[in-house]
Amino acid sequence: SQQGEEDPQALSIQEGENATMNCSYKTSINNLQWYRQNSGRGLVHLILIRSNEREKHSGRLRVTLDTSKKSSSLLITASRAADTASYFCVMYSSASKIIFGSGTRLSIRP
Amino acid sequence: GAVVSQHPSWVICKSGTSVKIECRSLDFQATTMFWYRQFPKQSLMLMATSNEGSKATYEQGVEKDKFLINHASLTLSTLTVTSAHPEDSSFYICSASVLGTGSNYGYTFGSGTRLTVV
């Protein structure tokens, strides 16, 4: 099945630092969403950005979308221990398909 | 709005038994639902797409007779893992298309089911 790519696969940073994750995809999309998943738990929706938007903010989250490069980034500022989780980009393609990114495992060191 | 309820959230079963996982759309009609499987530390992999009233479309490599999907109504899709074995232990998540509901998302996810086969 089609899958988007995320990098880095794993990221470990000090509490208080910023964390940046990137997502790339190959198809045309209607929107892109970022989800968080704590170990063994369900998906928690973080933020949605539509194909005609370039940047969205929500609290400590900042998402960008570059449809010409077919890429998106998620920035978490002033990281906290509770931010430790896996983060997935999920694309809703123009062909009405859901495409998952490969995920980034984020660890915040106290 | 556009909430999907998945049940059970976790289940432990003996090898050789069958387990049914339910996915319900609570406040909308879901004509299309998707079933995913997630192995530890990996992303979600689409197993199958189910459309109400018709047979599910399975992704390559997914055994149809092993993972039975039924989408008999517009609010319920079920995944039955038949004759479960330890290698079937995994995290299973459903999602539903919310096209036409007024939602901007296009889809919404259940909370997942942790299946452990002993």
Coordinates of N, CA and C in Angstrom, one line a residue, chain B residues 12 23 33 38 41 43 58 74 77 79 81 84 86 88 108:
Chain B
I12 N -7.5 -10.3 25.0 CA -6.5 -11.4 25.1 C -7.3 -12.7 24.8
C23 N -16.4 -1.6 14.9 CA -16.2 -0.2 14.7 C -17.5 0.4 14.3
M33 N -15.4 2.2 5.3 CA -14.5 2.1 6.5 C -13.2 1.4 6.1
Q38 N -1.2 -2.4 13.0 CA 0.1 -1.8 13.3 C 0.9 -2.7 14.2
K41 N 6.2 -0.2 16.9 CA 7.2 0.8 16.4 C 7.1 0.9 14.9
S43 N 4.4 2.0 11.4 CA 3.3 2.8 11.0 C 2.1 1.9 10.8
Y58 N -9.4 -6.2 -0.1 CA -8.3 -6.4 0.7 C -7.0 -6.0 0.0
L74 N -24.8 0.9 7.7 CA -24.0 2.2 7.5 C -23.3 2.7 8.8
S77 N -19.0 -1.7 11.1 CA -18.1 -2.6 10.4 C -17.4 -3.5 11.4
L79 N -14.4 -6.6 12.1 CA -13.2 -7.3 11.7 C -13.1 -8.6 12.6
V81 N -10.9 -11.8 13.4 CA -9.7 -12.5 13.2 C -10.0 -14.0 13.6
A84 N -7.2 -17.4 15.6 CA -6.0 -16.5 15.8 C -4.8 -17.2 16.3
P86 N -0.5 -16.5 17.7 CA 0.3 -15.4 18.3 C 0.8 -14.4 17.3
D88 N -0.7 -13.1 15.1 CA -1.8 -12.1 14.8 C -1.9 -11.0 15.8
T108 N -12.1 9.8 10.0 CA -11.9 9.8 11.5 C -11.6 8.4 11.9

